[in-house]
Coordinates of C-alpha atoms and ligand atoms in Angstrom, one line a residue:
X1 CA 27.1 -5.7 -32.0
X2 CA 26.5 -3.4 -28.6
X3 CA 25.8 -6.1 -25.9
X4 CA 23.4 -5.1 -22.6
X5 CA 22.9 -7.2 -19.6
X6 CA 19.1 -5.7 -19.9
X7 CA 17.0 -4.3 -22.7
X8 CA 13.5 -2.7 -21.9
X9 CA 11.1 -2.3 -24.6
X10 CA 8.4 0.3 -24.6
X11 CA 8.9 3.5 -22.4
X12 CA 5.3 3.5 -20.8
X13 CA 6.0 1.8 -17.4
X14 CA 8.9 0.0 -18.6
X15 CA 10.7 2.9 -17.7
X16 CA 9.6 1.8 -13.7
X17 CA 12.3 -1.2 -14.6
X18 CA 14.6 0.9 -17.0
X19 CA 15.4 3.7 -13.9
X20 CA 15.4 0.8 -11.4
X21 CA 18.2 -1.1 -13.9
X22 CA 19.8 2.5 -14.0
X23 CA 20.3 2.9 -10.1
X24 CA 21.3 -0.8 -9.9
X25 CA 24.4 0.0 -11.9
X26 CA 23.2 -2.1 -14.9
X27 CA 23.9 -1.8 -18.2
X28 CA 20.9 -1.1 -20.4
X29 CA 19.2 -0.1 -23.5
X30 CA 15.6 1.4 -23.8
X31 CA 13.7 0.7 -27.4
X32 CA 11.0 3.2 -28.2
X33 CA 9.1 3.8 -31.7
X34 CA 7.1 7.0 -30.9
X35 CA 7.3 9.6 -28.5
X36 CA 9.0 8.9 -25.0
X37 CA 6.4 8.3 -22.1
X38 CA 4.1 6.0 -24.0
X39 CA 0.1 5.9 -24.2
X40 CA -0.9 7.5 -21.0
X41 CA 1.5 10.5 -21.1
X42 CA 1.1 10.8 -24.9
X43 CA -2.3 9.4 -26.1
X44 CA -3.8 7.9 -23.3
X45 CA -4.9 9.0 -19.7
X46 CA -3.2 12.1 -19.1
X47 CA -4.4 14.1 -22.6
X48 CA -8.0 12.8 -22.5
X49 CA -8.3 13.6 -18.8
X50 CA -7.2 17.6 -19.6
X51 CA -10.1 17.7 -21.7
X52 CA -12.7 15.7 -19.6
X53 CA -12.0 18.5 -16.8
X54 CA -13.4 21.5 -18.8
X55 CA -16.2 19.3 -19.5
X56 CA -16.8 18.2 -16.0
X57 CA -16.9 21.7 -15.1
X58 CA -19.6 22.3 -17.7
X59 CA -21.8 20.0 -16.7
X60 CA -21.4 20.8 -13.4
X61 CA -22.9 24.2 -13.9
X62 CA -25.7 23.3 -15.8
X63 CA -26.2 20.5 -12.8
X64 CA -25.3 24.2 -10.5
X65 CA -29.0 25.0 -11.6
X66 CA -30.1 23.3 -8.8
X67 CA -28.2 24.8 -6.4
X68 CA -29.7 27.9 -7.1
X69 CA -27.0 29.6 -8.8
X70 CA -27.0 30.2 -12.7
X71 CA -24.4 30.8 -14.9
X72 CA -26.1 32.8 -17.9
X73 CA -23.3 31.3 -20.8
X74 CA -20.2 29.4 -20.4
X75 CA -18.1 29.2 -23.7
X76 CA -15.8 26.8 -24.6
X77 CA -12.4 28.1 -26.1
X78 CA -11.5 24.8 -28.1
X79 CA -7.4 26.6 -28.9
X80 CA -7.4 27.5 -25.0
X81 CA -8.7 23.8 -24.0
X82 CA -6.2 21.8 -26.5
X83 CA -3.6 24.0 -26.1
X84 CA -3.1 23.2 -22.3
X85 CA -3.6 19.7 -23.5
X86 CA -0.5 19.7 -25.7
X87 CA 1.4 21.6 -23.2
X88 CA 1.1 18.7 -20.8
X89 CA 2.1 16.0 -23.6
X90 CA 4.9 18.4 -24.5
X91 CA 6.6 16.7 -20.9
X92 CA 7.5 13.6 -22.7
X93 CA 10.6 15.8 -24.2
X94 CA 11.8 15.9 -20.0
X95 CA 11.5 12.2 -20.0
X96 CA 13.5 11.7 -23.2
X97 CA 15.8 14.3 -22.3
X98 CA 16.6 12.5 -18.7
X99 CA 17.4 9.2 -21.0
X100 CA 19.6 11.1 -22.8
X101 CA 21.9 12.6 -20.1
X102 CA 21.8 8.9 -18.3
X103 CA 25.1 7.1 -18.6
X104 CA 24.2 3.7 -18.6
X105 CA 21.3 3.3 -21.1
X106 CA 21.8 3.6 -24.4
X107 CA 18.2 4.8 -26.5
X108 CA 17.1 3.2 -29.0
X109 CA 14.6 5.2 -31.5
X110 CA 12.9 2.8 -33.6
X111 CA 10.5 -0.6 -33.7
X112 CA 12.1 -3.2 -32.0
X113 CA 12.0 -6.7 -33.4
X114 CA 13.9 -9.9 -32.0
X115 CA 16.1 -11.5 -34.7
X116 CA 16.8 -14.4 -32.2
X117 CA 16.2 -15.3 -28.5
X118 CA 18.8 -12.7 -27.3
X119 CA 19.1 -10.6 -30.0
X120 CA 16.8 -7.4 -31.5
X121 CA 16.9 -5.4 -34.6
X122 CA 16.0 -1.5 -34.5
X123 CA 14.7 -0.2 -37.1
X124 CA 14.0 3.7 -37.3
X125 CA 12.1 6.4 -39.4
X126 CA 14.8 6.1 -41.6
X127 CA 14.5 2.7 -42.2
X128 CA 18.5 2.3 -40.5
X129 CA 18.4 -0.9 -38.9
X130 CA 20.6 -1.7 -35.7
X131 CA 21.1 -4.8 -34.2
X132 CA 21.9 -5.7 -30.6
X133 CA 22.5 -8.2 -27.7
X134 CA 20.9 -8.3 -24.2
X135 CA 20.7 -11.2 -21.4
X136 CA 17.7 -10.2 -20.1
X137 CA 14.2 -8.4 -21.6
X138 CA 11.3 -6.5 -20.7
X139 CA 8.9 -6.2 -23.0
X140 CA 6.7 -3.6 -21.8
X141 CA 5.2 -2.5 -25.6
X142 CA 1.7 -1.7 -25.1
X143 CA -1.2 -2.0 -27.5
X144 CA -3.2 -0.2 -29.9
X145 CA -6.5 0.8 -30.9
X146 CA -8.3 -2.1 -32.4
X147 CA -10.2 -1.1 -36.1
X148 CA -13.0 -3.4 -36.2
X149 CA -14.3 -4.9 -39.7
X150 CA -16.7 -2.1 -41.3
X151 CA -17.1 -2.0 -45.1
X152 CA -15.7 1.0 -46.2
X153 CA -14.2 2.4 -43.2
X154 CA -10.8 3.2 -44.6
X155 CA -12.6 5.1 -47.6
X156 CA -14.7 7.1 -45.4
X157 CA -11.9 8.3 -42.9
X158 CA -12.0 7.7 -39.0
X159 CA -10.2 9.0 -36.0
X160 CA -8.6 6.8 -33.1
X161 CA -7.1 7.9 -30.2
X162 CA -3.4 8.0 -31.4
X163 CA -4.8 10.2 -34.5
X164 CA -6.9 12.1 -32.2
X165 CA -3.7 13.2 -30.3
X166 CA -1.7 13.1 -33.8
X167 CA -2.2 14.3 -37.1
X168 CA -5.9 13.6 -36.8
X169 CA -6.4 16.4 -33.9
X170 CA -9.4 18.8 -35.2
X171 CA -8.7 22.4 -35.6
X172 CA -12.0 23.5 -34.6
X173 CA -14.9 21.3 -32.9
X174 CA -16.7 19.1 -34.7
X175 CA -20.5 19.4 -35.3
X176 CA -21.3 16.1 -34.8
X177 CA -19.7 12.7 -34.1
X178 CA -20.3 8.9 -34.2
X179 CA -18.3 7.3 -31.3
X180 CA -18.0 3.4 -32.3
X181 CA -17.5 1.6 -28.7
X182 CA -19.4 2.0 -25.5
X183 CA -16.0 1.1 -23.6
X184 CA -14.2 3.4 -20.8
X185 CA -12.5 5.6 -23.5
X186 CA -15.4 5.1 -25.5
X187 CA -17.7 6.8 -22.9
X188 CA -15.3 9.2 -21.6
X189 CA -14.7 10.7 -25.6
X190 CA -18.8 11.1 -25.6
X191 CA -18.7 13.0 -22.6
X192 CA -16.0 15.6 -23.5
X193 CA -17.6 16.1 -27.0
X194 CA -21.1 16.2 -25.9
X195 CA -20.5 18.9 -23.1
X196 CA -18.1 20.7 -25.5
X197 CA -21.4 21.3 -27.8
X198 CA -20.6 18.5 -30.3
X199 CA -23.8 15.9 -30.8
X200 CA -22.6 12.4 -30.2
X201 CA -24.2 9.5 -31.1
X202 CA -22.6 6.1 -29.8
X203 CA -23.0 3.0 -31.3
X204 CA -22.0 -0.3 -28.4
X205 CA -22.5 -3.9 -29.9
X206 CA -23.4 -5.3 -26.9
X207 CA -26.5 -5.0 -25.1
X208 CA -25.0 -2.0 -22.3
X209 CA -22.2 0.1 -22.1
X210 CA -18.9 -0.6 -19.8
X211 CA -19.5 -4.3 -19.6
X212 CA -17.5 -5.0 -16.7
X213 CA -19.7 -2.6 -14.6
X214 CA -22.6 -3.6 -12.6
X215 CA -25.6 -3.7 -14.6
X216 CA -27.5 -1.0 -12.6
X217 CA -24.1 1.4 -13.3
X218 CA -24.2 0.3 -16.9
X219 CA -28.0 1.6 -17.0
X220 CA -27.4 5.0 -14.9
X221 CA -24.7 6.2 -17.2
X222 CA -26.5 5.3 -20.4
X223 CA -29.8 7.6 -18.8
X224 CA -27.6 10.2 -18.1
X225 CA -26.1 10.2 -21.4
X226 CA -29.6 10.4 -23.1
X227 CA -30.4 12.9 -20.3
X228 CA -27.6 15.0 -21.9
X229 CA -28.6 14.5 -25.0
X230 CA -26.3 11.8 -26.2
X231 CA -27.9 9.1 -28.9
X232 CA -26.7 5.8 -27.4
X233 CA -27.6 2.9 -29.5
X234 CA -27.0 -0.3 -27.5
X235 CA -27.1 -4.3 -28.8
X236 CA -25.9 -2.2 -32.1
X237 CA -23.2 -3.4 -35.3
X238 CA -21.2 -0.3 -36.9
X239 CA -21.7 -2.5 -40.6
X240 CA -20.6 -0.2 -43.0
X241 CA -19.6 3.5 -43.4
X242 CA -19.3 5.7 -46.2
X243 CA -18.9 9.8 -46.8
X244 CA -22.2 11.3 -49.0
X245 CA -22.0 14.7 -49.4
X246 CA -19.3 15.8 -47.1
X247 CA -21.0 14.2 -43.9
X248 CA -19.6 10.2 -42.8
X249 CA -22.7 7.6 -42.6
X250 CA -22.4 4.4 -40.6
X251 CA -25.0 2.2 -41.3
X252 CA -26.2 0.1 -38.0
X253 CA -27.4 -3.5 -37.4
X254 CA -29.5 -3.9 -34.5
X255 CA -27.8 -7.3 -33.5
X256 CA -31.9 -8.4 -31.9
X257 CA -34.1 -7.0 -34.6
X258 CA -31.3 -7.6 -37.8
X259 CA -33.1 -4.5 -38.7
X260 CA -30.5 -1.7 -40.4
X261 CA -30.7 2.3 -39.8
X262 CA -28.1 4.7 -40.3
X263 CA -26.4 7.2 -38.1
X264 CA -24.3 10.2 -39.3
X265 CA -21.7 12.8 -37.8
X266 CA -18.8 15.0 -39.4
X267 CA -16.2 12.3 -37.9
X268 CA -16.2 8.6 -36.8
X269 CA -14.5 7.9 -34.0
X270 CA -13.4 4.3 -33.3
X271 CA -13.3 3.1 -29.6
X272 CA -14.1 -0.5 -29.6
X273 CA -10.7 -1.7 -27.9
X274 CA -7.4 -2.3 -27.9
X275 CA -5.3 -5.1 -29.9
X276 CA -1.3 -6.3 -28.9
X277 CA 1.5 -4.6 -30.1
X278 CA 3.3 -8.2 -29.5
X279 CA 2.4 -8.5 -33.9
X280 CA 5.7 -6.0 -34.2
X281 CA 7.7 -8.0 -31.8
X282 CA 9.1 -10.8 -34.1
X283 CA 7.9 -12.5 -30.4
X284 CA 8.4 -16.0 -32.6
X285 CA 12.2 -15.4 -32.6
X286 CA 12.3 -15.1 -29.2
X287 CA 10.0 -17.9 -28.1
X288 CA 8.5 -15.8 -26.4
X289 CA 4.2 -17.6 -26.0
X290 CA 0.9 -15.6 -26.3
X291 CA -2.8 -16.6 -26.2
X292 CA -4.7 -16.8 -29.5
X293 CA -5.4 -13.1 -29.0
X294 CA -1.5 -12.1 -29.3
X295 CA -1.3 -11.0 -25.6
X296 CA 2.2 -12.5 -24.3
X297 CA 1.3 -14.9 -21.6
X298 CA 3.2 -14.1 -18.4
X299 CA 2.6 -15.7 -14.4
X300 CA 2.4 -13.8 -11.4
X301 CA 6.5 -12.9 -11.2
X302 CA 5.5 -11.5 -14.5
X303 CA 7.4 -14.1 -16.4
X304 CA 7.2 -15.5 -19.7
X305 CA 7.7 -18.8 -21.6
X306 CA 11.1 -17.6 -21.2
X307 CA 13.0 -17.4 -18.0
X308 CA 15.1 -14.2 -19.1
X309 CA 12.3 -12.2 -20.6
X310 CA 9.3 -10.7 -18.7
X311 CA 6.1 -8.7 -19.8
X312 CA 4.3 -6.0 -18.0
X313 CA 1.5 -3.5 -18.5
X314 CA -1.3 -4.3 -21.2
X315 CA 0.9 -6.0 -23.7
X316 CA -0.3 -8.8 -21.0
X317 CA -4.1 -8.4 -21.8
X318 CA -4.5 -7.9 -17.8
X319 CA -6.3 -4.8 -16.9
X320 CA -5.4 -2.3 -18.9
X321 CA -4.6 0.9 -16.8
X322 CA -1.4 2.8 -16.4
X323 CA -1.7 2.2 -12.7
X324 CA -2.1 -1.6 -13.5
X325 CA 1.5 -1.4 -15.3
X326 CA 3.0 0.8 -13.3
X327 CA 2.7 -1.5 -10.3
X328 CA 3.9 -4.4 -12.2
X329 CA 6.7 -2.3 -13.1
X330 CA 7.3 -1.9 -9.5
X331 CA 7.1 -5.9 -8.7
X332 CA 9.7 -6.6 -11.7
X333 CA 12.1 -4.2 -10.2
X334 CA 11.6 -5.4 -7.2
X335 CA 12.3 -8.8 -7.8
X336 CA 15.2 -8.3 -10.7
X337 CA 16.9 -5.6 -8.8
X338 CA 16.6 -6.3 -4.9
X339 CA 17.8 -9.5 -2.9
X340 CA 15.0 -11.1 -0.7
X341 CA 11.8 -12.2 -1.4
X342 CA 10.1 -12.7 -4.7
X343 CA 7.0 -10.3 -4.9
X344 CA 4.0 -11.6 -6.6
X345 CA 1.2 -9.7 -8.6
X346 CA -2.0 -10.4 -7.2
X347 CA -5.0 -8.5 -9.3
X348 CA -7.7 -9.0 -7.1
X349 CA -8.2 -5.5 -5.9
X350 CA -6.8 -3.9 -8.9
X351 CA -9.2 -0.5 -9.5
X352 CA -10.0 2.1 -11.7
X353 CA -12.3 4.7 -13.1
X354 CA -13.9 6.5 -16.1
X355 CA -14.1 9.9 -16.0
X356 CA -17.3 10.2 -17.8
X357 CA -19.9 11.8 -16.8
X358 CA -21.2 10.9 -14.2
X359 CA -17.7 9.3 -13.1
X360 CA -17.8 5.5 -12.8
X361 CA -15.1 3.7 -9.8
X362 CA -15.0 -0.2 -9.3
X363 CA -12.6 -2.6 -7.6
X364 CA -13.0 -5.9 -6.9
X365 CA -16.1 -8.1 -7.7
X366 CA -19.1 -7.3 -9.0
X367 CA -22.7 -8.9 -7.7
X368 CA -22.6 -11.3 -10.6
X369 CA -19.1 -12.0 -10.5
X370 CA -19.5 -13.0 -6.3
X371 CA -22.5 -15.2 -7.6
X372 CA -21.3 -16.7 -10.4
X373 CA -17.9 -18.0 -8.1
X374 CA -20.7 -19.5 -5.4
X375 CA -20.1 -16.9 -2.8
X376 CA -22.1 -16.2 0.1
X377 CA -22.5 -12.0 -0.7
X378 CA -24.9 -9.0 0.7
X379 CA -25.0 -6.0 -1.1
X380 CA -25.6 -2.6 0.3
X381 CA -26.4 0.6 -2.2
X382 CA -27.0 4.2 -1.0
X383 CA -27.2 7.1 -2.7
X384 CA -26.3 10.8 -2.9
X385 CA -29.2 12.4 -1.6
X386 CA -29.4 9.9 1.3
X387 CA -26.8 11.9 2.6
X388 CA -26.1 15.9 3.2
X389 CA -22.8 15.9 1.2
X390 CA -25.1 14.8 -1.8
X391 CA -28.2 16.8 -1.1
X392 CA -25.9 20.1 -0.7
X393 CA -24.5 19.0 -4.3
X394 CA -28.3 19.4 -5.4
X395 CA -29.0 15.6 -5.5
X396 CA -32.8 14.8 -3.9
X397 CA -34.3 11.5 -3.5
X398 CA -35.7 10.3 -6.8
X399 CA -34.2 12.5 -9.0
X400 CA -33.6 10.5 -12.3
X401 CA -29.1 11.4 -11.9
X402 CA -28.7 10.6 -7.7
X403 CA -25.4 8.4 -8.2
X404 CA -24.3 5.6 -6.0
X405 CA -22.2 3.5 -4.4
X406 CA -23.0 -0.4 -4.0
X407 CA -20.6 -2.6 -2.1
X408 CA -20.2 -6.3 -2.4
X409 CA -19.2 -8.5 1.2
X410 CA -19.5 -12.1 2.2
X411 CA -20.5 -12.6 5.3
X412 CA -17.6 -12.6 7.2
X413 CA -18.0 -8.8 6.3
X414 CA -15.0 -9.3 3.7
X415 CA -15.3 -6.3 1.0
X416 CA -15.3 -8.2 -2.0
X417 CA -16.2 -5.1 -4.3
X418 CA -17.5 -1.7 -4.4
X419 CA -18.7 -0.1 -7.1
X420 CA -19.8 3.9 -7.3
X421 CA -21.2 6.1 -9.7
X422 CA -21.7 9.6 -9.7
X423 CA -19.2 13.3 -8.7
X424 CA -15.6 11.7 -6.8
X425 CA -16.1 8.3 -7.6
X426 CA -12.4 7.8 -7.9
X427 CA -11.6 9.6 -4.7
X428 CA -14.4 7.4 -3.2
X429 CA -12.9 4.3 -4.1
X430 CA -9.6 4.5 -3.5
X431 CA -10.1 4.1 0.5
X432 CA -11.3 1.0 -0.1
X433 CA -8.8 -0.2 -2.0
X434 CA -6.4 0.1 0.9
X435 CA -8.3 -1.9 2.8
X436 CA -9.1 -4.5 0.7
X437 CA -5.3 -4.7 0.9
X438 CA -4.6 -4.5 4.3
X439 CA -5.3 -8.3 4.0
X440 CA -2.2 -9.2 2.7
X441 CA 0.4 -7.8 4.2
X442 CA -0.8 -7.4 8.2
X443 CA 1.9 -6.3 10.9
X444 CA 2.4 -9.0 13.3
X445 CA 4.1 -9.1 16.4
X446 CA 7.1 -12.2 17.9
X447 CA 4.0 -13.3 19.9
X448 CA 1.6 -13.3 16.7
X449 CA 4.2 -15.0 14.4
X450 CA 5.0 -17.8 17.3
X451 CA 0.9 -18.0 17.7
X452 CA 0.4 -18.3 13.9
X453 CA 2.8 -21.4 13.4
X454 CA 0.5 -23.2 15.5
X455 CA -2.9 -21.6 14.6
X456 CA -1.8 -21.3 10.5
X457 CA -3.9 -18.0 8.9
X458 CA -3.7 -14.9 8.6
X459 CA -7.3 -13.7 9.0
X460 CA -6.7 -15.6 12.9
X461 CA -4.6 -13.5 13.5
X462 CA -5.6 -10.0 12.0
X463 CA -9.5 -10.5 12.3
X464 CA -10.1 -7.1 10.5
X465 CA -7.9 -7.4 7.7
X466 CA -9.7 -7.1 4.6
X467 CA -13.1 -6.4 6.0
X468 CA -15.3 -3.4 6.1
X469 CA -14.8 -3.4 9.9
X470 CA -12.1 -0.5 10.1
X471 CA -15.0 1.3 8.2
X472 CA -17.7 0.4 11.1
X473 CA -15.4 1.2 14.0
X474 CA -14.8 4.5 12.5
X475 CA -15.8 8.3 13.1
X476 CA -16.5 9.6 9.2
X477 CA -16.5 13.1 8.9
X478 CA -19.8 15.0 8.9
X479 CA -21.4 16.3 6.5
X480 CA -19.1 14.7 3.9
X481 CA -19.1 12.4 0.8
X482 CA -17.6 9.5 3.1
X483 CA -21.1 9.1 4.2
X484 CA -21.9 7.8 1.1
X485 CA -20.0 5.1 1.4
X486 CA -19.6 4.6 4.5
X487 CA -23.3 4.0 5.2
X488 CA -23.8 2.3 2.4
X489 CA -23.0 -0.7 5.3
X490 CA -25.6 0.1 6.5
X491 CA -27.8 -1.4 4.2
X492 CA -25.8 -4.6 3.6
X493 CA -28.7 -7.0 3.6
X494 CA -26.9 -9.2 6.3
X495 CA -29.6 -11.3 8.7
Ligands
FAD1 C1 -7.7 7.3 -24.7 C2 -7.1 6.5 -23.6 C3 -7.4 6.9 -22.3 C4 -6.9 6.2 -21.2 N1 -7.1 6.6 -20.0 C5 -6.6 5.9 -18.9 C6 -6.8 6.4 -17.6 O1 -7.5 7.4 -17.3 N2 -6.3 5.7 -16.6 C7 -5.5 4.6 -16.8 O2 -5.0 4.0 -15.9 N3 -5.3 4.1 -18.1 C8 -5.8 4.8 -19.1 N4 -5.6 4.3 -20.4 C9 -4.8 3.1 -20.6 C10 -3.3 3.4 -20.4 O3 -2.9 4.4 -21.3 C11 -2.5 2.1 -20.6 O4 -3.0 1.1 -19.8 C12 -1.0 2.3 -20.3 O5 -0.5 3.4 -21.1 C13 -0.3 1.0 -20.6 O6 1.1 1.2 -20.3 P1 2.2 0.3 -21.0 O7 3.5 0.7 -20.4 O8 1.8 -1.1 -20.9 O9 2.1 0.6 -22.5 P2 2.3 2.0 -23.3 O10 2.2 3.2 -22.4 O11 1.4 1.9 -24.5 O12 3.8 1.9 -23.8 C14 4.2 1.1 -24.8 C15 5.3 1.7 -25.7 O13 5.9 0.7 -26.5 C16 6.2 1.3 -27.7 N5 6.3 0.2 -28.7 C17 5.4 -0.7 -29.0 N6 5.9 -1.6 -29.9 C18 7.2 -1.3 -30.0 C19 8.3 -1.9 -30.8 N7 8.1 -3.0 -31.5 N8 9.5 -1.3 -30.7 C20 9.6 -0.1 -29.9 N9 8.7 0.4 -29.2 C21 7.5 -0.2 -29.3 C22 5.0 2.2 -28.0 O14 5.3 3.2 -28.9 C23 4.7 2.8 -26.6 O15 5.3 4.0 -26.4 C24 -6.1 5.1 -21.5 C25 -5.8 4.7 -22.8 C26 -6.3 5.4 -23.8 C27 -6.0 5.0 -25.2

């Protein structure tokens, strides 16, 4: 049996660790069961994000109306669209092709199982199995879309995101659709159908779309989805689906009334989350402890129950976002492969956004999360057309899709969150983020470290760190965007 002192599982951001193991002269093996790059590259962020572009840009010239300019017909050339989209997925053969030329890793093409604590059998398309040794794991194997319980959903036929980008992929656009899931990929599929021409209806069990959200985004994002003629049905149960006559029926329980309607489309398309790949792991063999929903419980050095095998990315049920697992990736290295200090994952300021339309950005807490922990907040919120980089967009006060931004601080002006919605809400963000950070890790001088012994604190020493006052004591460029958020300080309700 081939013995490694490392095996990494899954080649989303395990291959973070896997190149890191590489350079440190280790001796490793890499398990994969699909194609190399994992979700984001293959399935995930990267493909759904070459189609939400096109349809950004047609929205943004109907919204061009406005403006004053006019675009008499933009078309859509679906084999044009998808073809650049499979062009970009087609780099996951540069990614296997590095693996291959690499001396010290040996690839593994197959689902991995343990046999035993150090031990894992591969099994390919085959069905040739191959057993082998390693000291140490990663398991960094993802999840999947979750298929909620609907009578008669495997006799009617559904999409999910791997069969979208898969066998599933439609030749032509479809007429019509019924999106189940009023999640982030949820929302940002009904977007790129509905500005491609196709008539979405979306069908969310709970009582708003993206949940973790500020209510107030929730609700802006579900008006401009009606406003673009999507049918959102919220506090709604997908029950049971069939096909009559060549068209796919879900029928619909409206979880307050109990009353039952029916929606129809050419295709469903199942969004309602994601479920742990861990079930294929054999992670019993290994002794290796998740929670009752079969995410593998790790700590913050990324550990799990055992001390030689460590989890990253969402196979740990914590924020699911490449980003997310690509900086855990990071840490692991870190910490396997470089003497020193330990780093820890902190995901207090992790971030992300949904390219719908309009885009959505958060990080950090929202105003329900900072009351429901007992905090002291203020919340400021401006808007687009409160500033000229909105209003030259087309946005004017009261008009019924004027984004915004609305940031979260204690009163020791600490960010605690800001969440925007509306055009470069991610952009918007991401300054933020940074300074949410500058918290932790603040440059400090002999003097400062001497002074801090005594004093004990950070925050003593670095009175900014963390806070909006950078933000405050800063020129922001005029007429831009940063207005937007950077006034929205402005109107922090602080006495
Ligand atoms: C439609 C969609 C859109 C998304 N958009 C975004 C976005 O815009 N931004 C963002 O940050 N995130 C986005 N995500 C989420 C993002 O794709 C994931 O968070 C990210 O891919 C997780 O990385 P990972 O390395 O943990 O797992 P993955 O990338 O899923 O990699 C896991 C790999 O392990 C393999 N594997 C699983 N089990 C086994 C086994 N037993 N043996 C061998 N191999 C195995 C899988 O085949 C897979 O390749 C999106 C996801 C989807 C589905």
């Amino acid at each position: 049996m081939k013995k490694f002192d490392l095996a990494v599982v899954g080649s989303g951001a395990g291959l973070v660790v896997l190149e890191a193991a590489m350079e440190a002269g280790v001796s490793c093996a890499i398990v994969e069961q699909a194609k190399f790059g994992g979700t984001c590259l293959n399935k995930g962020c990267i493909p759904t994000k070459m189609l939400a572009y096109p349809a950004d840009l047609l929205r943004e010239i109907e919204h061009a109306k406005k403006t004053g300019v006019s675009v008499s017909s933009a078309s859509v050339d679906w084999e044009t669209l998808s073809g650049r989209m499979w062009k970009q997925i087609g780099m996951n053969r540069f990614v296997e092709q590095e693996l291959e030329e690499a001396e010290n890793v040996t690839v593994f093409r197959g689902k991995g199982t343990f046999t035993g604590p150090r031990t894992m059998a591969v099994t390919n398309s085959g069905g040739t199995t191959e057993e082998f040794e390693a000291d140490r794991f990663v398991i960094a194997a993802g999840a999947r879309s979750f298929v909620p319980p609907i009578r008669g959903i495997e006799e009617a036929g559904y999409v999910v995101s791997e069969t979208f980008f898969g066998e599933k992929f439609p030749k032509t656009l479809w007429k019509s659709l019924i999106l189940i899931g009023g999640g982030p990929i949820g929302v940002e599929f009904a977007h790129i159908f509905s500005a491609l021409g196709t008539k979405v209806t979306l069908v969310q069990l709970t009582d708003r779309l993206l949940m973790p959200e500020e209510e107030t985004v929730s609700e802006f994002v579900k008006q401009q989805f009606e406003r673009n003629g999507i049918r959102v049905h919220t506090s709604a149960m997908a029950v049971s689906a069939e096909q009559k006559d060549g068209v796919k029926v879900v029928t619909v329980r409206d979880t307050v009334t109990k009353e039952e309607f029916t929606v129809e489309g050419e295709e469903i398309f199942l969004a309602s989350g994601v479920r742990s790949n861990g079930d294929s792991l054999g992670l019993g063999k290994a002794n290796v402890e998740t929670d009752a929903k079969g995410w593998i419980v790790t700590n913050e050095y990324l550990e799990t129950s055992r001390k030689d095998v460590w989890a990253l990315g969402d196979i740990n049920g914590k924020f699911q976002f490449r980003h997310k697992a690509n900086f855990e990736a990071e840490v692991l290295a870190h910490n396997l492969f470089q003497p020193g200090e330990r780093r820890k994952v902190c995901y207090q300021t992790v971030p992300w956004a949904i390219f719908t339309n309009p885009q959505v950005a958060h990080v950090g807490m929202t105003e329900r999360e900072a009351k429901a922990a007992g905090l002291n907040y203020h919340t400021g919120v401006n808007h687009y057309s409160d500033v000229v980089g909105g209003r030259k967009m087309g946005f004017s006060d009261g008009d019924a899709d004027d984004g915004f931004v609305k940031i979260v601080a204690d009163d020791e002006k600490k960010l605690l969150g800001v969440h925007i919605v509306g055009p470069h809400a991610a952009i918007l963000v991401q300054p933020f983020v940074y300074l949410m950070n500058a918290g932790f890790k603040c440059r400090q001088s002999a003097v400062q470290k001497d002074k801090q012994a005594e004093i004990k604190g950070l925050r003593m020493m670095c009175p900014s760190t963390g806070t909006y006052e950078p933000i405050a004591n800063s020129m922001v460029i005029h007429p831009s965007l940063n207005e937007l958020t950077a006034w929205a300080l402005d109107r922090l309700d602080m006495d």
